[in-house]
Amino acid sequence: MTCVPGATLGRLTVFRAGGRAQLLRRLPPAGRGGAADRFTLCLLTGGAATVSQDGHRVRLTPGRMALYDTGRPYELRFEEDWSGLVLAFPRSALSLPDSVVRSAMRSAHPFDEGPGAVLAEFVAVAMEQRTAIGASAGRLGEAAFHLIAGALGRTPPAHGAAADAQRLRVLAYVREHLADPGLTHDAIAAAHRMAPRSLHRLFEQEPHTVTGYIRLHRLESAHRDLVDPTLGHLSIARIAARWCFASQAHFTRAFQARYGVAPSAVRRAAGIGRDPLT
């Protein structure tokens, strides 16, 4: 398999790949830590392939794409010379209910029409303009995640469709109001005309509670801001406050628990320099 250098858009990595007929098997090595949270979306532009994971087989032809989890065993069988675009990103980047994601992994999705076509065009342009994107990379990556979610979540699974549709509305509301300090479990329940207990039950089988989703997405938004050169004038304390953390100390503890490093280390690694305390 050959890979063409791609584009890094914040949490999203995009590259072109291709090769001859081949069989690729992947087993996650021990000690990969958060690798189970990494997903790949393959957009096949030439050839034919089958993606196998968790007992499901997804047949791909040109104009179709498939989602799979690189943290669990999977098999890619390419039947002839092939080419495609590959998108790699963390699971948490998708604001989709877990049941919708699992359903999306069991079938191929078009990218020659509808939301998938918008995503494919976006990715193709990002690849062409990768050297000129500069400081906008992270924000473009976040836009891409909305396009991916739109392409994969367009048809919720029939079983539990009403509940999944409600979860999609709640998650969209969370993303739209992340910077609102009044965004709480009870406030979200009231906005959707349901009891707080009903909202809790709606998410009890999901990877995170509603409060957990709020915290996760605020941390990810803060991480994006920390590595954004255009926001280098903002202190860590101001970025923390921007995403509704009560204090810099509270933010630092939560950030280290999530990413394993301090916010200041992330900023220095991005080449932004030492951040003032206030």
XYZ file of N, CA and C in Angstrom:
834
model
N 0.848 -1.193 0.000
C 0.000 0.000 0.000
C 0.879 1.237 0.000
N 0.529 2.214 -0.806
C 1.257 3.478 -0.851
C 0.363 4.599 -0.321
N 0.982 5.565 0.343
C 0.244 6.696 0.903
C 0.858 7.997 0.406
N 0.017 8.933 0.025
C 0.442 10.263 -0.388
C 0.313 11.187 0.817
N 1.350 11.973 1.127
C 1.250 12.896 2.266
C -0.045 13.697 2.218
N -0.699 13.775 3.365
C -2.014 14.394 3.396
C -2.060 15.671 4.192
N -3.226 15.939 4.720
C -3.464 17.166 5.472
C -3.813 16.829 6.906
N -3.294 17.608 7.839
C -3.651 17.486 9.247
C -4.516 18.678 9.605
N -5.771 18.402 9.912
C -6.737 19.447 10.243
C -7.157 19.268 11.697
N -6.309 19.725 12.599
C -6.607 19.525 14.010
C -6.614 18.043 14.354
N -7.766 17.554 14.819
C -7.885 16.149 15.205
C -8.118 15.220 14.021
N -8.249 15.766 12.829
C -8.511 14.973 11.637
C -7.255 14.886 10.769
N -6.918 13.656 10.362
C -5.818 13.432 9.430
C -6.390 12.847 8.143
N -5.991 13.414 6.999
C -6.498 12.985 5.698
C -5.314 12.653 4.795
N -5.372 11.527 4.088
C -4.333 11.217 3.114
C -4.907 10.323 2.020
N -4.207 10.295 0.899
C -4.575 9.419 -0.203
C -3.799 8.126 -0.087
N -4.458 7.023 -0.421
C -3.802 5.718 -0.354
C -4.212 4.891 -1.563
N -3.424 3.891 -1.869
C -3.747 3.009 -2.975
C -2.798 1.832 -3.020
N -3.061 0.906 -3.917
C -2.196 -0.263 -4.021
C -2.798 -1.303 -4.937
N -2.193 -2.485 -4.879
C -2.669 -3.603 -5.685
C -3.590 -4.481 -4.854
N -4.098 -5.535 -5.467
C -4.952 -6.475 -4.728
C -4.175 -6.985 -3.520
N -4.776 -6.943 -2.363
C -4.073 -7.350 -1.144
C -5.058 -7.557 -0.011
N -4.571 -8.220 1.021
C -5.351 -8.456 2.233
C -4.595 -7.846 3.396
N -5.247 -6.942 4.104
C -4.644 -6.287 5.259
C -5.401 -6.680 6.512
N -4.685 -7.212 7.473
C -5.288 -7.545 8.768
C -4.603 -6.717 9.838
N -5.391 -6.236 10.768
C -4.844 -5.428 11.848
C -5.302 -5.963 13.195
N -4.330 -6.172 14.077
C -4.616 -6.510 15.464
C -3.993 -5.421 16.320
N -4.745 -4.818 17.235
C -4.182 -3.727 18.046
C -3.100 -4.249 18.982
N -1.869 -3.731 18.889
C -0.815 -4.156 19.802
C -1.162 -3.813 21.236
N -0.579 -4.551 22.154
C -0.813 -4.281 23.581
C -0.250 -2.918 23.935
N -0.923 -2.265 24.866
C -0.426 -1.002 25.383
C -0.662 0.196 24.495
N -1.653 0.136 23.604
C -1.912 1.275 22.735
C -2.743 2.360 23.402
N -3.197 2.082 24.601
C -3.897 3.126 25.351
C -5.165 3.564 24.672
N -5.210 4.845 24.227
C -6.402 5.414 23.648
C -6.643 5.024 22.207
N -5.894 4.059 21.667
C -6.064 3.703 20.260
C -7.465 3.194 19.967
N -8.131 2.625 20.979
C -9.479 2.105 20.757
C -10.464 3.217 20.429
N -10.052 4.439 20.660
C -10.916 5.582 20.380
C -10.640 6.179 19.009
N -9.853 5.487 18.174
C -9.499 5.991 16.851
C -10.328 5.304 15.778
N -10.939 6.102 14.927
C -11.746 5.590 13.830
C -11.107 5.961 12.498
N -11.410 5.159 11.476
C -10.980 5.447 10.110
C -12.193 5.401 9.198
N -12.267 6.372 8.294
C -13.307 6.400 7.271
C -12.603 6.314 5.926
N -12.873 5.246 5.177
C -12.230 5.011 3.887
C -13.206 5.342 2.757
N -12.828 6.284 1.895
C -13.627 6.662 0.736
C -12.974 6.036 -0.495
N -13.585 5.007 -1.044
C -12.983 4.282 -2.161
C -13.270 5.016 -3.478
N -12.206 5.372 -4.197
C -12.360 6.066 -5.475
C -12.074 5.155 -6.667
N -11.432 4.007 -6.419
C -11.151 3.070 -7.491
C -10.969 1.670 -6.962
N -11.400 0.651 -7.744
C -11.256 -0.729 -7.318
C -12.462 -1.239 -6.562
N -12.248 -2.281 -5.768
C -13.314 -2.878 -4.958
C -12.684 -3.438 -3.690
N -13.426 -3.382 -2.598
C -12.879 -3.823 -1.312
C -13.993 -4.308 -0.400
N -13.589 -5.056 0.621
C -14.505 -5.503 1.669
C -13.861 -5.214 3.013
N -14.616 -4.542 3.886
C -14.165 -4.265 5.248
C -14.902 -5.204 6.188
N -14.159 -5.961 6.989
C -14.760 -6.916 7.928
C -14.361 -6.555 9.349
N -15.358 -6.439 10.208
C -15.100 -6.154 11.625
C -16.311 -6.563 12.448
N -16.050 -7.195 13.582
C -17.112 -7.584 14.512
C -18.199 -8.430 13.851
N -17.802 -9.284 12.929
C -18.763 -10.174 12.282
C -19.561 -9.549 11.154
N -19.278 -8.288 10.817
C -19.998 -7.607 9.731
C -19.055 -7.379 8.555
N -19.573 -7.544 7.342
C -18.803 -7.293 6.129
C -19.450 -6.168 5.330
N -18.644 -5.208 4.980
C -19.129 -4.057 4.222
C -18.428 -4.043 2.874
N -19.198 -4.138 1.818
C -18.672 -4.151 0.458
C -18.535 -2.729 -0.046
N -17.346 -2.397 -0.584
C -17.089 -1.065 -1.095
C -16.807 -1.100 -2.593
N -17.421 -0.191 -3.317
C -17.156 0.064 -4.725
C -16.917 1.564 -4.860
N -16.378 2.032 -5.989
C -16.124 3.465 -6.128
C -17.367 4.314 -5.832
N -17.161 5.358 -5.015
C -18.273 6.208 -4.623
C -18.911 5.802 -3.309
N -18.339 4.788 -2.644
C -18.860 4.333 -1.352
C -17.762 4.427 -0.299
N -18.175 4.635 0.946
C -17.217 4.748 2.041
C -17.651 3.883 3.213
N -16.666 3.498 4.042
C -16.935 2.639 5.192
C -16.174 3.150 6.408
N -16.803 2.994 7.564
C -16.224 3.408 8.843
C -15.815 2.173 9.628
N -14.617 2.196 10.226
C -14.206 1.083 11.081
C -13.333 1.594 12.228
N -13.258 0.791 13.266
C -12.566 1.127 14.503
C -11.172 0.509 14.466
N -10.129 1.339 14.435
C -8.766 0.817 14.349
C -8.250 0.285 15.676
N -9.026 0.429 16.726
C -8.621 -0.100 18.019
C -9.039 -1.540 18.233
N -9.804 -2.102 17.271
C -10.231 -3.502 17.374
C -9.833 -4.230 16.094
N -9.736 -5.564 16.153
C -9.330 -6.310 14.948
C -10.250 -6.027 13.766
N -9.645 -5.896 12.600
C -10.425 -5.713 11.375
C -9.629 -6.266 10.201
N -10.322 -6.428 9.081
C -9.690 -6.956 7.872
C -10.127 -6.124 6.669
N -9.167 -5.748 5.833
C -9.444 -5.054 4.594
C -8.987 -5.932 3.436
N -9.914 -6.301 2.581
C -9.580 -7.127 1.417
C -9.805 -6.306 0.147
N -8.711 -6.000 -0.541
C -8.780 -5.269 -1.804
C -8.655 -6.276 -2.938
N -9.642 -6.294 -3.818
C -9.734 -7.347 -4.814
C -8.989 -7.037 -6.107
N -8.566 -5.804 -6.279
C -7.881 -5.368 -7.499
C -7.147 -4.080 -7.181
N -6.475 -3.497 -8.170
C -5.836 -2.213 -7.940
C -6.868 -1.219 -7.394
N -6.487 -0.480 -6.395
C -7.458 0.363 -5.719
C -6.855 1.723 -5.363
N -7.723 2.664 -5.074
C -7.304 3.982 -4.609
C -8.414 4.562 -3.742
N -8.048 5.482 -2.873
C -9.064 6.081 -2.024
C -8.524 7.176 -1.133
N -9.430 7.828 -0.451
C -9.101 8.815 0.563
C -9.328 8.183 1.932
N -8.433 8.457 2.865
C -8.530 7.882 4.205
C -8.579 9.011 5.219
N -9.587 8.972 6.087
C -9.751 9.964 7.143
C -9.607 9.254 8.483
N -8.726 9.761 9.344
C -8.513 9.179 10.669
C -8.805 10.231 11.731
N -9.519 9.827 12.784
C -9.941 10.794 13.794
C -10.376 10.064 15.068
N -10.459 10.766 16.195
C -10.934 10.137 17.431
C -12.446 9.963 17.423
N -12.924 8.914 18.043
C -14.359 8.644 18.134
C -15.111 9.823 18.738
N -14.507 10.456 19.718
C -15.199 11.538 20.422
C -15.481 12.740 19.525
N -14.834 12.797 18.350
C -15.064 13.931 17.455
C -16.441 13.892 16.808
N -17.078 12.712 16.804
C -18.387 12.576 16.181
C -19.491 12.786 17.214
N -20.326 13.776 16.997
C -21.451 13.996 17.900
C -22.626 13.131 17.444
N -22.435 11.829 17.564
C -23.455 10.865 17.171
C -23.672 9.865 18.300
N -24.916 9.450 18.535
C -25.174 8.410 19.533
C -24.429 7.129 19.186
N -24.061 6.369 20.196
C -23.290 5.146 19.990
C -24.026 4.172 19.084
N -25.337 4.065 19.224
C -26.099 3.137 18.390
C -26.061 3.550 16.926
N -26.033 4.861 16.652
C -25.949 5.347 15.276
C -24.577 5.031 14.688
N -23.532 5.197 15.494
C -22.178 4.873 15.032
C -22.069 3.382 14.724
N -22.572 2.541 15.627
C -22.500 1.088 15.386
C -23.257 0.713 14.121
N -24.404 1.320 13.910
C -25.179 1.053 12.702
C -24.428 1.526 11.462
N -23.786 2.688 11.558
C -23.050 3.237 10.417
C -21.899 2.333 10.010
N -21.325 1.606 10.968
C -20.192 0.734 10.678
C -20.618 -0.554 9.965
N -21.901 -0.808 9.864
C -22.385 -2.061 9.276
C -22.788 -1.937 7.825
N -22.619 -0.761 7.229
C -23.017 -0.607 5.831
C -22.142 0.424 5.147
N -22.162 0.401 3.812
C -21.443 1.394 3.026
C -22.313 2.633 2.863
N -21.662 3.776 2.695
C -22.365 5.050 2.570
C -21.894 5.763 1.310
N -22.791 6.395 0.580
C -22.392 7.067 -0.668
C -21.652 8.373 -0.404
N -20.651 8.647 -1.241
C -20.052 9.971 -1.218
C -20.042 10.582 -2.623
N -20.893 10.020 -3.493
C -21.068 10.603 -4.820
C -22.401 11.350 -4.930
N -23.098 11.463 -3.801
C -24.355 12.200 -3.761
C -24.661 12.586 -2.322
N -25.544 13.541 -2.142
C -26.001 13.921 -0.811
C -24.891 14.447 0.090
N -25.053 14.279 1.414
C -24.064 14.794 2.372
C -22.669 14.232 2.148
N -22.595 12.967 1.707
C -21.288 12.370 1.453
C -20.523 13.082 0.358
N -21.230 13.579 -0.659
C -20.579 14.301 -1.754
C -19.999 15.627 -1.257
N -20.712 16.281 -0.342
C -20.203 17.529 0.241
C -18.928 17.240 1.030
N -18.938 16.150 1.799
C -17.763 15.758 2.566
C -16.587 15.462 1.639
N -16.822 14.675 0.581
C -15.742 14.292 -0.331
C -15.124 15.519 -1.003
N -15.960 16.466 -1.409
C -15.449 17.683 -2.055
C -14.629 18.502 -1.066
N -15.115 18.599 0.163
C -14.396 19.329 1.213
C -13.016 18.717 1.426
N -12.958 17.388 1.544
C -11.696 16.705 1.799
C -10.738 16.877 0.620
N -11.253 16.758 -0.589
C -10.407 16.894 -1.773
C -9.775 18.288 -1.841
N -10.555 19.315 -1.553
C -10.034 20.686 -1.575
C -9.021 20.879 -0.454
N -9.301 20.316 0.721
C -8.368 20.431 1.848
C -7.025 19.807 1.494
N -7.047 18.677 0.783
C -5.808 18.050 0.356
C -5.042 18.954 -0.607
N -5.751 19.553 -1.539
C -5.100 20.403 -2.534
C -4.513 21.670 -1.898
N -5.193 22.175 -0.873
C -4.796 23.445 -0.262
C -4.046 23.257 1.061
N -3.555 22.057 1.321
C -3.004 21.752 2.649
C -1.831 22.667 3.040
N -1.037 23.104 2.062
C 0.096 23.957 2.403
C -0.307 25.413 2.624
N -1.530 25.766 2.257
C -1.981 27.157 2.389
C -2.999 27.350 3.504
N -3.400 26.261 4.161
C -4.454 26.345 5.181
C -3.972 27.075 6.426
N -2.753 26.782 6.853
C -2.156 27.475 7.992
C -2.930 27.331 9.290
N -3.139 28.455 9.962
C -3.747 28.450 11.295
C -5.208 28.044 11.298
N -5.823 27.950 10.140
C -7.240 27.574 10.072
C -7.459 26.066 10.122
N -6.378 25.287 10.175
C -6.492 23.838 10.069
C -7.431 23.237 11.106
N -7.271 23.628 12.363
C -8.101 23.048 13.414
C -9.572 23.334 13.227
N -9.902 24.536 12.844
C -11.306 24.903 12.662
C -11.902 24.194 11.445
N -11.111 24.020 10.408
C -11.603 23.279 9.252
C -11.842 21.817 9.617
N -10.981 21.280 10.469
C -11.187 19.906 10.924
C -12.498 19.759 11.674
N -12.820 20.731 12.528
C -14.082 20.665 13.261
C -15.266 20.731 12.299
N -15.141 21.532 11.246
C -16.208 21.589 10.237
C -16.353 20.239 9.550
N -15.227 19.578 9.295
C -15.270 18.266 8.647
C -16.019 17.250 9.498
N -15.882 17.325 10.816
C -16.570 16.361 11.684
C -18.090 16.509 11.577
N -18.558 17.734 11.393
C -19.994 17.928 11.192
C -20.435 17.302 9.874
N -19.582 17.412 8.849
C -19.905 16.806 7.559
C -19.900 15.284 7.652
N -18.931 14.734 8.388
C -18.872 13.277 8.570
C -20.117 12.794 9.307
N -20.470 13.490 10.382
C -21.655 13.101 11.147
C -22.908 13.191 10.287
N -22.989 14.217 9.445
C -24.143 14.352 8.567
C -24.229 13.234 7.553
N -23.074 12.792 7.043
C -23.056 11.725 6.041
C -23.345 10.356 6.647
N -22.884 10.125 7.869
C -23.052 8.808 8.497
C -24.354 8.689 9.280
N -24.880 9.798 9.758
C -26.063 9.744 10.609
C -27.334 10.139 9.909
N -27.324 10.128 8.585
C -28.509 10.587 7.847
C -29.688 9.642 8.003
N -29.426 8.355 8.272
C -30.509 7.385 8.436
C -30.294 6.610 9.731
N -30.881 7.051 10.850
C -30.730 6.328 12.112
C -31.264 4.904 11.983
N -30.710 3.945 12.756
C -31.206 2.577 12.709
C -32.688 2.508 13.037
N -33.397 1.580 12.376
C -34.845 1.474 12.558
C -35.206 1.187 14.008
N -34.444 0.279 14.635
C -34.720 -0.056 16.032
C -34.297 1.107 16.923
N -35.229 1.638 17.673
C -34.929 2.755 18.565
C -34.705 4.062 17.836
N -35.297 4.197 16.634
C -35.065 5.388 15.820
C -35.511 6.662 16.528
N -36.638 6.609 17.223
C -37.147 7.806 17.895
C -36.177 8.271 18.983
N -35.646 7.313 19.754
C -34.698 7.661 20.811
C -33.405 8.201 20.222
N -32.937 7.588 19.126
C -31.711 8.063 18.487
C -31.903 9.475 17.934
N -33.048 9.741 17.353
C -33.330 11.073 16.837
C -33.317 12.096 17.975
N -33.858 11.709 19.125
C -33.845 12.607 20.279
C -32.420 12.825 20.774
N -31.616 11.769 20.805
C -30.216 11.917 21.227
C -29.453 12.831 20.263
N -29.718 12.685 18.975
C -29.066 13.565 17.997
C -29.418 15.029 18.256
N -30.688 15.293 18.577
C -31.101 16.670 18.863
C -30.411 17.199 20.112
N -30.309 16.367 21.126
C -29.660 16.789 22.372
C -28.175 17.068 22.137
N -27.495 16.186 21.425
C -26.067 16.377 21.172
C -25.821 17.621 20.326
N -26.690 17.871 19.351
C -26.557 19.086 18.546
C -26.744 20.324 19.426
N -27.700 20.263 20.341
C -27.949 21.378 21.257
C -26.715 21.618 22.136
N -26.115 20.539 22.624
C -24.912 20.661 23.456
C -23.804 21.382 22.691
N -23.545 20.959 21.450
C -22.475 21.576 20.669
C -22.765 23.052 20.395
N -24.028 23.384 20.179
C -24.386 24.770 19.860
C -24.294 25.696 21.072
N -24.383 25.133 22.297
C -24.424 25.966 23.496
C -23.246 25.696 24.439
N -22.149 25.149 23.909
C -21.008 24.794 24.762
C -20.467 25.973 25.556
N -20.476 27.151 24.965
C -19.900 28.316 25.640
C -20.861 28.981 26.610
N -22.041 28.429 26.777
C -23.044 28.981 27.694
C -22.827 28.391 29.090
N -22.466 29.197 30.089
C -22.246 28.663 31.440
C -23.500 28.053 32.055
N -24.666 28.366 31.496
C -25.906 27.788 32.011
C -26.251 26.448 31.401
N -25.361 25.889 30.593
C -25.612 24.586 29.965
C -25.408 23.477 30.995
N -26.503 22.959 31.509
C -26.465 21.885 32.500
C -27.436 20.788 32.091
N -27.350 19.678 32.782
C -28.259 18.561 32.521
C -29.713 19.014 32.624
N -30.046 19.705 33.710
C -31.433 20.120 33.914
C -31.880 21.150 32.879
N -30.963 22.059 32.493
C -31.313 23.067 31.502
C -31.577 22.421 30.141
N -30.792 21.414 29.794
C -30.994 20.707 28.526
C -32.320 19.955 28.556
N -32.618 19.316 29.688
C -33.890 18.615 29.813
C -35.058 19.582 29.622
N -34.975 20.748 30.257
C -36.050 21.734 30.130
C -36.191 22.221 28.693
N -35.055 22.434 28.004
C -35.092 22.915 26.627
C -35.744 21.901 25.691
N -35.686 20.623 26.071
C -36.266 19.568 25.237
C -37.576 19.023 25.822
N -38.117 19.754 26.806
C -39.418 19.437 27.393
C -39.496 18.001 27.907
N -38.494 17.654 28.683
C -38.507 16.334 29.307
C -37.995 16.459 30.736
N -38.306 15.489 31.551
C -37.838 15.483 32.928
C -36.350 15.149 32.955
N -35.601 15.688 33.920
C -34.172 15.354 34.023
C -33.924 13.853 34.092
N -34.793 13.135 34.770
C -34.628 11.681 34.876
C -34.789 11.018 33.495
N -35.709 11.534 32.677
C -35.899 10.974 31.337
C -34.669 11.214 30.470
N -34.052 12.381 30.621
C -32.833 12.678 29.868
C -31.711 11.750 30.304
N -31.640 11.482 31.595
C -30.623 10.554 32.092
C -30.814 9.165 31.476
N -32.050 8.683 31.438
C -32.323 7.361 30.873
C -31.998 7.319 29.383
N -32.200 8.434 28.702
C -31.942 8.484 27.265
C -30.475 8.198 26.943
N -29.586 8.559 27.877
C -28.150 8.395 27.635
C -27.498 7.329 28.509
N -28.272 6.545 29.237
C -27.656 5.613 30.170
C -26.892 4.485 29.486
N -27.168 4.200 28.197
C -26.430 3.169 27.467
C -25.360 3.763 26.557
N -25.189 5.079 26.596
C -24.177 5.744 25.765
C -22.826 5.763 26.481
N -21.736 6.031 25.749
C -20.410 6.071 26.386
C -20.299 7.142 27.466
N -21.076 8.235 27.355
C -21.008 9.323 28.320
C -22.417 9.779 28.687
N -22.542 10.317 29.886
C -23.774 10.991 30.265
C -23.819 12.330 29.537
N -24.942 13.033 29.621
C -25.025 14.356 29.007
C -23.975 15.282 29.618
N -23.840 15.242 30.934
C -22.822 16.063 31.596
C -21.430 15.676 31.125
N -21.218 14.375 30.924
C -19.929 13.907 30.418
C -19.636 14.424 29.028
N -20.665 14.462 28.168
C -20.482 15.002 26.817
C -20.127 16.489 26.868
N -20.789 17.228 27.742
C -20.494 18.657 27.875
C -19.037 18.851 28.260
N -18.603 18.118 29.264
C -17.223 18.241 29.745
C -16.224 17.849 28.651
N -16.493 16.743 27.975
C -15.599 16.262 26.926
C -15.449 17.281 25.804
N -16.575 17.797 25.311
C -16.508 18.725 24.185
C -15.917 20.074 24.594
N -16.110 20.479 25.839
C -15.477 21.725 26.281
C -13.964 21.554 26.362
N -13.511 20.405 26.839
C -12.070 20.152 26.875
C -11.488 20.105 25.467
N -12.194 19.479 24.546
C -11.702 19.405 23.169
C -11.680 20.782 22.515
N -12.669 21.613 22.826
C -12.686 22.972 22.288
C -11.534 23.786 22.862
N -11.261 23.599 24.145
C -10.145 24.307 24.765
C -8.814 23.835 24.172
N -8.688 22.549 23.930
C -7.469 22.014 23.309
C -7.261 22.644 21.933
N -8.324 22.745 21.154
C -8.240 23.366 19.836
C -7.778 24.813 19.951
N -8.303 25.547 20.942
C -7.919 26.948 21.109
C -6.457 27.089 21.543
N -5.992 26.156 22.355
C -4.617 26.235 22.852
C -3.589 26.112 21.739
N -3.909 25.364 20.692
C -2.942 25.163 19.605
C -3.234 26.060 18.402
N -4.170 26.971 18.550
C -4.536 27.878 17.466
C -3.659 29.128 17.543
N -2.763 29.329 16.570
C -1.865 30.496 16.635
C -2.613 31.826 16.676
N -3.803 31.879 16.100
C -4.548 33.140 16.087
C -5.079 33.497 17.471
N -5.052 32.521 18.390
C -5.513 32.776 19.761
C -4.345 32.790 20.750
N -3.130 32.939 20.211
C -1.950 32.947 21.076
C -1.930 34.081 22.069
N -2.707 35.136 21.817
C -2.751 36.275 22.749
C -3.608 35.982 23.973
N -4.396 34.911 23.927
C -5.247 34.563 25.072
C -4.469 33.709 26.066
N -4.604 34.028 27.333
C -3.960 33.221 28.360
C -4.714 31.913 28.547
N -4.067 30.958 29.207
C -4.729 29.693 29.510
C -5.955 29.948 30.379
N -5.839 30.877 31.318
C -6.970 31.192 32.196
C -8.159 31.712 31.382
N -7.892 32.542 30.374
C -8.988 33.078 29.559
C -9.615 31.997 28.679
N -8.793 31.094 28.179
C -9.341 29.995 27.378
C -10.193 29.087 28.258
N -9.725 28.844 29.486
C -10.508 28.035 30.420
C -11.853 28.692 30.698
N -11.839 29.993 30.949
C -13.079 30.709 31.232
C -13.990 30.727 30.004
N -13.379 30.802 28.820
C -14.145 30.816 27.580
C -15.010 29.564 27.448
N -14.508 28.456 27.987
C -15.249 27.193 27.914
C -15.823 26.793 29.266
N -16.077 27.815 30.096
C -16.906 27.664 31.298
C -16.280 26.829 32.412
N -14.944 26.791 32.480
C -14.300 26.152 33.624
C -14.158 27.190 34.722
N -14.485 26.794 35.942
C -14.590 27.750 37.046
C -13.265 28.409 37.377
N -12.160 27.717 37.176
C -10.850 28.288 37.480
C -9.800 27.605 36.611
N -8.623 28.240 36.520
C -7.547 27.636 35.742
C -7.081 26.334 36.379
N -7.070 26.293 37.711
C -6.631 25.077 38.402
C -7.580 23.916 38.093
N -8.875 24.186 38.134
C -9.863 23.159 37.812
C -9.691 22.689 36.371
N -9.491 23.648 35.467
C -9.301 23.313 34.068
C -8.051 22.463 33.877
N -6.958 22.839 34.515
C -5.697 22.106 34.356
C -5.841 20.669 34.821
N -6.520 20.456 35.953
C -6.720 19.077 36.439
C -7.546 18.263 35.451
N -8.633 18.849 34.963
C -9.490 18.138 34.013
C -8.756 17.867 32.702
N -7.976 18.834 32.245
C -7.232 18.702 30.990
C -6.182 17.600 31.104
N -5.447 17.581 32.201
C -4.425 16.550 32.394
C -5.045 15.165 32.507
N -6.209 15.075 33.144
C -6.882 13.786 33.255
C -7.302 13.277 31.886
N -7.668 14.189 30.991
C -8.125 13.802 29.649
C -6.960 13.509 28.700
N -5.926 14.388 28.703
C -4.870 14.304 27.695
C -3.523 13.834 28.232
N -3.381 13.768 29.540
C -2.128 13.280 30.108
C -1.013 14.298 30.152
N -1.271 15.517 29.732
C -0.279 16.594 29.764
C -0.960 17.875 30.211
N -0.161 18.838 30.640
C -0.706 20.115 31.083
C -1.047 20.995 29.885
N -2.004 21.893 30.032
C -2.331 22.819 28.934
C -1.121 23.607 28.453
N -0.259 24.030 29.379
C 0.921 24.808 28.995
C 1.857 23.997 28.116
N 1.968 22.691 28.370
C 2.834 21.836 27.554
C 2.290 21.696 26.133
N 0.962 21.598 26.026
C 0.339 21.503 24.705
C 0.591 22.785 23.918
N 0.483 23.902 24.580
C 0.709 25.194 23.902
C 2.160 25.344 23.462
N 3.100 24.946 24.322
C 4.511 25.044 23.942
C 4.828 24.111 22.778
N 4.242 22.895 22.791
C 4.487 21.940 21.712
C 3.963 22.464 20.374
N 2.941 23.312 20.436
C 2.386 23.900 19.219
C 3.206 25.096 18.743
N 4.253 25.431 19.493
C 5.121 26.529 19.096
C 4.579 27.895 19.396
N 3.607 27.954 20.305
C 3.003 29.242 20.628
C 3.763 29.948 21.751
N 4.515 29.173 22.524
C 5.330 29.782 23.560
C 4.700 29.710 24.922
N 5.402 30.297 25.876
C 4.948 30.266 27.267
C 3.748 31.176 27.436
N 2.681 30.612 28.029
C 1.445 31.375 28.196
C 1.442 32.067 29.554
N 1.030 33.334 29.606
C 0.902 34.015 30.896
C -0.201 33.390 31.745
N -0.106 33.587 33.030
C -1.094 32.993 33.923
C -2.429 33.711 33.854
N -2.432 34.982 33.521
C -3.683 35.738 33.495
C -3.781 36.549 32.212
